[in-house]
Coordinates of C-alpha atoms in Angstrom, one line a residue:
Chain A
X144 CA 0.0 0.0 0.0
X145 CA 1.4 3.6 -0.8
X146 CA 0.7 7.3 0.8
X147 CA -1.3 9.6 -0.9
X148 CA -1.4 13.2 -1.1
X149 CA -3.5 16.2 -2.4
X150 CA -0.8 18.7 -4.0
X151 CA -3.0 21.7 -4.3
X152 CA -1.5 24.9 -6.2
X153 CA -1.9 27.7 -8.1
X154 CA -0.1 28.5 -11.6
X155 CA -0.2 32.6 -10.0
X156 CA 1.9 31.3 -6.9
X157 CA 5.4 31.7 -6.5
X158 CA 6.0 29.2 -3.9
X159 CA 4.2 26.5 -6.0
X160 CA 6.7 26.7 -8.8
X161 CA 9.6 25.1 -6.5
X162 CA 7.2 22.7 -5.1
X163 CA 5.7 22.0 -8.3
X164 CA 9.6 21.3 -9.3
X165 CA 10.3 18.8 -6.8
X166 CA 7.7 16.9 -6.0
X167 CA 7.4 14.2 -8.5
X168 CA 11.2 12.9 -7.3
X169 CA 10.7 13.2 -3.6
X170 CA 7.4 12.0 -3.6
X171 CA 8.5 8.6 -5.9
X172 CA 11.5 7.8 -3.8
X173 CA 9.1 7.6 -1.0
X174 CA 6.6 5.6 -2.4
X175 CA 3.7 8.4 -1.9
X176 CA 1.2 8.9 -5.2
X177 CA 0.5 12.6 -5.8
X178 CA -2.6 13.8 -6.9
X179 CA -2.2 16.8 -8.9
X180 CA -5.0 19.7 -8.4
X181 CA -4.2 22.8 -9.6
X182 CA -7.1 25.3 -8.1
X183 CA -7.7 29.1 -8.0
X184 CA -6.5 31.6 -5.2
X185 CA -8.5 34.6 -6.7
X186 CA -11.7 33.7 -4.6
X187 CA -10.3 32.9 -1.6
X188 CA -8.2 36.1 -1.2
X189 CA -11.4 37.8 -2.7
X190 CA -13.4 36.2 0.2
X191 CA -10.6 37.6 2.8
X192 CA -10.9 41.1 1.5
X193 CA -8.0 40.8 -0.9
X194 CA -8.5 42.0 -4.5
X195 CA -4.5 40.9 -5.6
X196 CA -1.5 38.8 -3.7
X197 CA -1.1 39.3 -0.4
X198 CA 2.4 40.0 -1.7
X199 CA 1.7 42.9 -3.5
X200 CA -1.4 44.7 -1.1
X201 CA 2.0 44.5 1.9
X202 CA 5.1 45.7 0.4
X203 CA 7.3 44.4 3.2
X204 CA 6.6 40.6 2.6
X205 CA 6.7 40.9 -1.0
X206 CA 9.9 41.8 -1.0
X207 CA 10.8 39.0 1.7
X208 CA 8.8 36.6 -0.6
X209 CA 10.8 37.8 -3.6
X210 CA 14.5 37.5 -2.1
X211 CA 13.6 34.2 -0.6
X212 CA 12.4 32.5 -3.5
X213 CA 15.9 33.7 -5.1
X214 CA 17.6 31.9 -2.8
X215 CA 15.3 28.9 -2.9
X216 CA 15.7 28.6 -6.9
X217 CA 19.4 29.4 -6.7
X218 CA 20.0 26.6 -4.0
X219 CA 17.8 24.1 -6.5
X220 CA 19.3 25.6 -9.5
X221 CA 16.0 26.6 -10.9
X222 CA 16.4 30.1 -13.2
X223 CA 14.1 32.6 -11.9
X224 CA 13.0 35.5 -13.3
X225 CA 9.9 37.9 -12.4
X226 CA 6.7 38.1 -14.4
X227 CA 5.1 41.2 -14.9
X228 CA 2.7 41.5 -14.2
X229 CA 2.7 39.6 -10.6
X230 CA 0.3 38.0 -10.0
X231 CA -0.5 36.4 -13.5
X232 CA -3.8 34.8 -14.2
X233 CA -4.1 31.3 -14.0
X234 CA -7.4 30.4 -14.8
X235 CA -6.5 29.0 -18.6
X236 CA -3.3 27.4 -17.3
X237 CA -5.7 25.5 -14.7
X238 CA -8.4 24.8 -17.0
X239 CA -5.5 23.2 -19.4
X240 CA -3.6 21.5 -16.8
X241 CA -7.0 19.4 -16.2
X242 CA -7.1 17.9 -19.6
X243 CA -3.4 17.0 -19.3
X244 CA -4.4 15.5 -16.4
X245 CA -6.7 13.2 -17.8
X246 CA -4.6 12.3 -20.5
X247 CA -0.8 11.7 -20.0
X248 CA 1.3 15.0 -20.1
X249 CA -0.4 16.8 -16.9
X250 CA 2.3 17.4 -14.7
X251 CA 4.5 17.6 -17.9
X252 CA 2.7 20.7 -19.0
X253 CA 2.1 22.3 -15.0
X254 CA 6.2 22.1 -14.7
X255 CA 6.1 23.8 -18.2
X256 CA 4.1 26.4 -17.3
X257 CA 5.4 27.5 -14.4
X258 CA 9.4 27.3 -16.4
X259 CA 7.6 29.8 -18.5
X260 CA 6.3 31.7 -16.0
X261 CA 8.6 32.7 -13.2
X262 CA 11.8 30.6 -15.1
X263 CA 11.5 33.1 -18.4
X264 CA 8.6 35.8 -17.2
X265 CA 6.5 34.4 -19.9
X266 CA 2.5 35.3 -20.0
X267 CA 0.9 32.0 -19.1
X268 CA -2.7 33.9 -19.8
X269 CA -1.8 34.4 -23.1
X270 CA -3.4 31.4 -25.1
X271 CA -0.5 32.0 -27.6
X272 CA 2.1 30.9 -25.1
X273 CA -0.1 27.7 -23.8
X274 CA 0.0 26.5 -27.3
X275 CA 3.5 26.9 -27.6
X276 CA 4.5 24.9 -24.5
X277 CA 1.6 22.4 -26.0
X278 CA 3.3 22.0 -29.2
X279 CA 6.6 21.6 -27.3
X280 CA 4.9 18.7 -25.3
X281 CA 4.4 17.2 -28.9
X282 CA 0.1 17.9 -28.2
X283 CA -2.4 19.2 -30.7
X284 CA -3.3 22.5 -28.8
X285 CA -6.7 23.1 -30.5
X286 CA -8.2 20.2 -29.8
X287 CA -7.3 20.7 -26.1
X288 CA -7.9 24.1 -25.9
X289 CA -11.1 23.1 -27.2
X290 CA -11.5 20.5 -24.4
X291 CA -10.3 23.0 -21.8
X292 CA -13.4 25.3 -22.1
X293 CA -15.6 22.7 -21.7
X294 CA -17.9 22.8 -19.1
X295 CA -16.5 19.4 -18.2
X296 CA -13.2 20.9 -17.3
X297 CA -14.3 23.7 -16.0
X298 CA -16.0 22.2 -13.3
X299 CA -13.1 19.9 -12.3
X300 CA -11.2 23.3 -11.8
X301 CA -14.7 24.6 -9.7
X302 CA -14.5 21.8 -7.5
X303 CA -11.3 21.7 -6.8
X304 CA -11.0 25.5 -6.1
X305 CA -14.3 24.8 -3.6
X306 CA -12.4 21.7 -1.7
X307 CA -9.8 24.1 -1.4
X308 CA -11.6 26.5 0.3
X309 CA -13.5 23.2 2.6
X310 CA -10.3 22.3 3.7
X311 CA -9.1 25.6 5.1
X312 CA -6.8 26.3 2.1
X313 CA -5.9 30.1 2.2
X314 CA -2.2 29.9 0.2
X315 CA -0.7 27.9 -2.2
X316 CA 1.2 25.3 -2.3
X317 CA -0.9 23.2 -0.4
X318 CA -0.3 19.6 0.3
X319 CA -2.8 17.8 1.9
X320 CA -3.1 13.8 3.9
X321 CA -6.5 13.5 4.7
X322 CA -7.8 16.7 5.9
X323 CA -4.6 17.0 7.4
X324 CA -2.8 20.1 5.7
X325 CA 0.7 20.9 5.0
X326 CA 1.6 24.8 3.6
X327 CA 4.4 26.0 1.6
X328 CA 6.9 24.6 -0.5
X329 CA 8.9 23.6 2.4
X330 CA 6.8 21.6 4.1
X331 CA 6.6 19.4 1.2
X332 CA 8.8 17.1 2.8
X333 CA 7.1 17.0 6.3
X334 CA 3.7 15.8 4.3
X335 CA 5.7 13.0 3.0
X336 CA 6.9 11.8 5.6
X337 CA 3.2 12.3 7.2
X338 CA 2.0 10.2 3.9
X339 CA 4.0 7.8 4.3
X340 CA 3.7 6.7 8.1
X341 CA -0.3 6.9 7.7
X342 CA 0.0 4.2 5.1
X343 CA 2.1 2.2 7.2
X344 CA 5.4 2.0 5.1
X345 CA 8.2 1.8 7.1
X346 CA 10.5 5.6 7.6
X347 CA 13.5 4.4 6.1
Chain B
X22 CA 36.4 33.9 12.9
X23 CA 32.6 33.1 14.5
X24 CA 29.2 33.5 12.2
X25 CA 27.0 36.1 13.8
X26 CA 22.8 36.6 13.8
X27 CA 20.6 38.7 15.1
X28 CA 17.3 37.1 16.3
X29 CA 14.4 39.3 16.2
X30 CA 11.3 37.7 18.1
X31 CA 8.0 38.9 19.9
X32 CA 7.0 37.7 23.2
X33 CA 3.4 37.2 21.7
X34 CA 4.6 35.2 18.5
X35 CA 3.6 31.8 18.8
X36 CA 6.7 30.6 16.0
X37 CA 8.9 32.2 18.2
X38 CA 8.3 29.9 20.7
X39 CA 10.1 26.6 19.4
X40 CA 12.7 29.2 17.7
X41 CA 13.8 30.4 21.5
X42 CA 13.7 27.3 22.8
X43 CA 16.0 26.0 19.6
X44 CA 18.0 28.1 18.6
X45 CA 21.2 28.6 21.6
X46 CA 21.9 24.5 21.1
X47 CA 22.2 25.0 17.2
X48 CA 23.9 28.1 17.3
X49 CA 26.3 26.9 19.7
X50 CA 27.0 23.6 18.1
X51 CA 27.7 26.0 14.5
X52 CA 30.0 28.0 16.1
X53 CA 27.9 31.0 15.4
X54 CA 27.1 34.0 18.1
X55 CA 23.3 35.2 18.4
X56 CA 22.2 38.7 19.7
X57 CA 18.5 38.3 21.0
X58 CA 16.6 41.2 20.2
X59 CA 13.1 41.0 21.7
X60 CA 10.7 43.6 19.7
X61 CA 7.1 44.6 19.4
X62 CA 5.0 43.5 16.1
X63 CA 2.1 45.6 17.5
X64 CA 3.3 48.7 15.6
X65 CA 4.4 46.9 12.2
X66 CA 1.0 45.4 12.4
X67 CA -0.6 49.0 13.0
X68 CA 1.3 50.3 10.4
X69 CA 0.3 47.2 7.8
X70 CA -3.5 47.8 8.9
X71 CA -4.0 45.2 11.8
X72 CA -5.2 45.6 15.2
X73 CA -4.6 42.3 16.2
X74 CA -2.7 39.1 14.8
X75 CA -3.4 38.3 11.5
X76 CA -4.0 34.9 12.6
X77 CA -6.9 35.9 14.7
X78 CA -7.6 38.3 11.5
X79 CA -7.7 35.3 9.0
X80 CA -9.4 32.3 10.6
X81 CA -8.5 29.8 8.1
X82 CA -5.0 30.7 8.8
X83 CA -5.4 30.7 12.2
X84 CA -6.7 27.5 12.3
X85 CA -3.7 26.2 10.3
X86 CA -1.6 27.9 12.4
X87 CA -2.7 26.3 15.6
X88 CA -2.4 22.7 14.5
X89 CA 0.9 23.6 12.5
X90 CA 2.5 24.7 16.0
X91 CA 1.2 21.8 17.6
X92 CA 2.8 19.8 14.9
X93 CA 6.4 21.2 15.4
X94 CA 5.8 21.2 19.2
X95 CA 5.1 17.7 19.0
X96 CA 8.3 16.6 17.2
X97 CA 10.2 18.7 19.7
X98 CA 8.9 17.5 22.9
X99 CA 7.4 20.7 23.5
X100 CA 4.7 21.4 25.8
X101 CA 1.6 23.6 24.2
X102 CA -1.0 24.9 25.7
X103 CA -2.7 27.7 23.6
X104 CA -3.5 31.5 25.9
X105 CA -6.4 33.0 26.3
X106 CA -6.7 35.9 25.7
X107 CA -4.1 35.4 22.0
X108 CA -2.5 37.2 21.5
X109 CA -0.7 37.9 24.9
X110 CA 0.8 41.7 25.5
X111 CA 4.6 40.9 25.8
X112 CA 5.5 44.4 26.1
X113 CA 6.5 44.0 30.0
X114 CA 8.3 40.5 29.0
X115 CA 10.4 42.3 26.4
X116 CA 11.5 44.9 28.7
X117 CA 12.4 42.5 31.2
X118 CA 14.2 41.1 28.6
X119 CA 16.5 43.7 28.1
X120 CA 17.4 43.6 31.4
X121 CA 18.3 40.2 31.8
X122 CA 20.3 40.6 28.5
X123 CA 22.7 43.0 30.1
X124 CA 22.9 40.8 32.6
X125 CA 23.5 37.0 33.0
X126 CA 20.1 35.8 32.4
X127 CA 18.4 37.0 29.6
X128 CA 18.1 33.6 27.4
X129 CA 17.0 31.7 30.6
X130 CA 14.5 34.5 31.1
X131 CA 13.1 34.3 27.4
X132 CA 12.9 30.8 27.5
X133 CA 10.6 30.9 30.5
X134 CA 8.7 33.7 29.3
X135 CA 7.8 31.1 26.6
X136 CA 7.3 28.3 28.1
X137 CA 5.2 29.6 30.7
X138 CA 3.0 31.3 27.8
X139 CA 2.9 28.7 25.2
X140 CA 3.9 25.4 27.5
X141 CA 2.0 26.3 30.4
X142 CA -0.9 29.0 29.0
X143 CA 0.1 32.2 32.2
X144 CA -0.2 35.2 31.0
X145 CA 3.0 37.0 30.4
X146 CA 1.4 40.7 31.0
X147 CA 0.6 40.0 34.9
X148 CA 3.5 41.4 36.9
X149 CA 2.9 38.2 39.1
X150 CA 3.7 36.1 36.8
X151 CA 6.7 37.6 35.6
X152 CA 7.7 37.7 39.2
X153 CA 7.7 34.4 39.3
X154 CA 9.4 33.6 36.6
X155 CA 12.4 35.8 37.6
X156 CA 12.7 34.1 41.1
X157 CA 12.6 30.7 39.3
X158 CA 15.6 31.8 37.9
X159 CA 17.0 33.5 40.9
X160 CA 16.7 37.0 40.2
X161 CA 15.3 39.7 42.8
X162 CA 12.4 41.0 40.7
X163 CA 11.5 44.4 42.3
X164 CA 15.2 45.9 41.5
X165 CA 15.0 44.3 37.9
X166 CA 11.4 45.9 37.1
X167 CA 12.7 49.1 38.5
X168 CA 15.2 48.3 35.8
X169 CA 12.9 47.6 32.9
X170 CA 10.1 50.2 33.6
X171 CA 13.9 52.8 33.1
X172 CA 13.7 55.1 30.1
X173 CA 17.1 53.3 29.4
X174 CA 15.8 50.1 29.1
X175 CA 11.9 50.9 27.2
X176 CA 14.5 52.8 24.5
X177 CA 16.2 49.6 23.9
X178 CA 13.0 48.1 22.8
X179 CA 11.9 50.5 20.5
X180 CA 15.6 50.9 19.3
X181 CA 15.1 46.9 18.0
X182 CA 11.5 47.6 17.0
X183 CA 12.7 50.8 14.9
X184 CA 15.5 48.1 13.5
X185 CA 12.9 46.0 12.8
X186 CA 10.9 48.1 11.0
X187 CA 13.8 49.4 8.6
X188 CA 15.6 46.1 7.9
X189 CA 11.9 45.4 6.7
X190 CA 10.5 42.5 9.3
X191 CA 7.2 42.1 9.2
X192 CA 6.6 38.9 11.6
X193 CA 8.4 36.9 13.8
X194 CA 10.7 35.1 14.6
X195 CA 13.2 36.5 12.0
X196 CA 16.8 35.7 11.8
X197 CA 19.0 38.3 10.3
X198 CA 22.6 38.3 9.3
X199 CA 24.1 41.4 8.0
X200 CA 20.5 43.1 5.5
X201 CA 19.3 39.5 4.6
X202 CA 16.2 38.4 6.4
X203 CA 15.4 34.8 7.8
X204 CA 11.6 34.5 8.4
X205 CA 9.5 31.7 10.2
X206 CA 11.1 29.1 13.0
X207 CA 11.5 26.7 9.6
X208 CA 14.5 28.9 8.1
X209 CA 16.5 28.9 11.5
X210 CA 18.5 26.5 10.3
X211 CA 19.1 27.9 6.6
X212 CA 19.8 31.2 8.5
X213 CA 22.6 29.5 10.8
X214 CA 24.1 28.0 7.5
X215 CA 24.4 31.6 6.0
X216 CA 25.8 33.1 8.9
X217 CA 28.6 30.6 8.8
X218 CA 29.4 30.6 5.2
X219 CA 29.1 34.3 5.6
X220 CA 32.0 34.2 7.7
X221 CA 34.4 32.5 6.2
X222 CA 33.8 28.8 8.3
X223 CA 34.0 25.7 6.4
X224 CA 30.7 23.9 6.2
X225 CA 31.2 20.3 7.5

């Protein structure tokens, strides 16, 4: 029997680009299966009173946020580089990242997108962009552009964002064992762990 | 040559807690000297908008927060017992602080503050308590509050809340060596590393 997790993120958030990086390695060597579910921040800030990132409405922990996820990239050798504007929108990325999802290049294309976004400060709501990191993951874009306004996929990307917000999500990168929830790219490793000894495997 | 941080913490702040009661054993074993600097978040928060913690603010977050710290307490063997009212005024605690900072037992006096606060759920503002606390440890309270109440010691504390202010903290605990800011009790360590490297050790 193997762990399970939740990894719940937003393409807008900076944090979940490094733990969008990482977590298909970490979580294979420990034997946990992710479940990718990329949801949306924009109503749950709204609901808090926030119209933008709480990055940009206090200037002070921007700039933390910013400096920190330098170092973070440097120490994982991920390029980094600013999109303007911060935050972008995620809703197509999302909405595309659930067809991939059902097919076979899901997390292929939500490590794409995020390279392009905050590795080149590329415009991920620009369709024109999506369809070039589709073409680069050798897919047909217009069929699954096609696919991604369905109401089909659009609802996968409406419930997710709404058992976000059941769970008590408020940021992103989430990862979540049960109800049992783990924020921030570095506590990616803690949730593994956590997992892993709720299916019984053995800490190594 | 030893590494050298500065550990900027509120009385009030409940990630503080396991970062006080951490931080002199991995420090010492890293070869790397700490400067405790107890400060007030009350007026960064006033200044960013809040009356009160943003974890009281944000209930989600709150919520998180709570079983996050009991979490971390958890895996250190820390007691936690959450106040009421939260969060605590540690404006007397701080300036007590000082005191014990120019003196012998500063570190031992922080450590209770927190334990008896977070392990034990007192509350810090009552004079009694802090009373208390400094006979635990030995001390003869009424010349040390003499002390602390001094126009001496209350500039102190705004002199490391002004510092806090401009070096651009906007929570606590944070760990700062030279400009560059450490935030949360889960970058102590990261912070330690930098202060060493900064100074020329060798990492082992």
């Amino acid at each position: 029997m193997s762990g399970r997790l939740q990894f719940f993120f937003e393409f807008a958030s900076t944090y979940s680009y490094p733990a969008a990086m990482r977590i298909a390695d970490i979580a294979q060597a420990a034997g946990v299966r992710v479940q990718w579910r990329p949801f949306l921040l924009g109503p749950i800030f709204k609901s808090q009173g926030f119209d933008t990132s709480p990055f940009n409405i206090y200037p002070a922990k921007g700039r933390y946020m910013w400096r920190d996820l330098e170092r973070i990239c440097e120490d994982l050798g991920l390029p980094l580089r600013r999109p303007d504007p911060f935050p972008q929108n995620g809703l197509l990325a999302a909405r595309v990242a659930y067809v991939g999802l059902e097919r076979d290049f899901g997390e292929a294309f939500c490590r794409s997108v995020y390279r392009a976004e905050f590795g080149q400060g590329r415009q991920i709501a620009d369709t024109a962009v999506i369809r070039d990191l589709l073409v680069e993951l050798g897919q047909a874009p217009d069929q699954i552009l096609t696919r991604a306004h369905s109401e089909d996929i659009k609802g996968r990307l409406r419930a997710a964002t709404h058992e976000a917000e059941r769970l008590g999500i408020f940021g992103a990168p989430n990862f979540v064992v049960g109800d049992e929830l783990f924020w921030g790219n570095d506590r990616l490793e803690q949730a593994i762990s956590y997992a892993r000894a709720r299916s019984g495997i053995n800490q190594q």
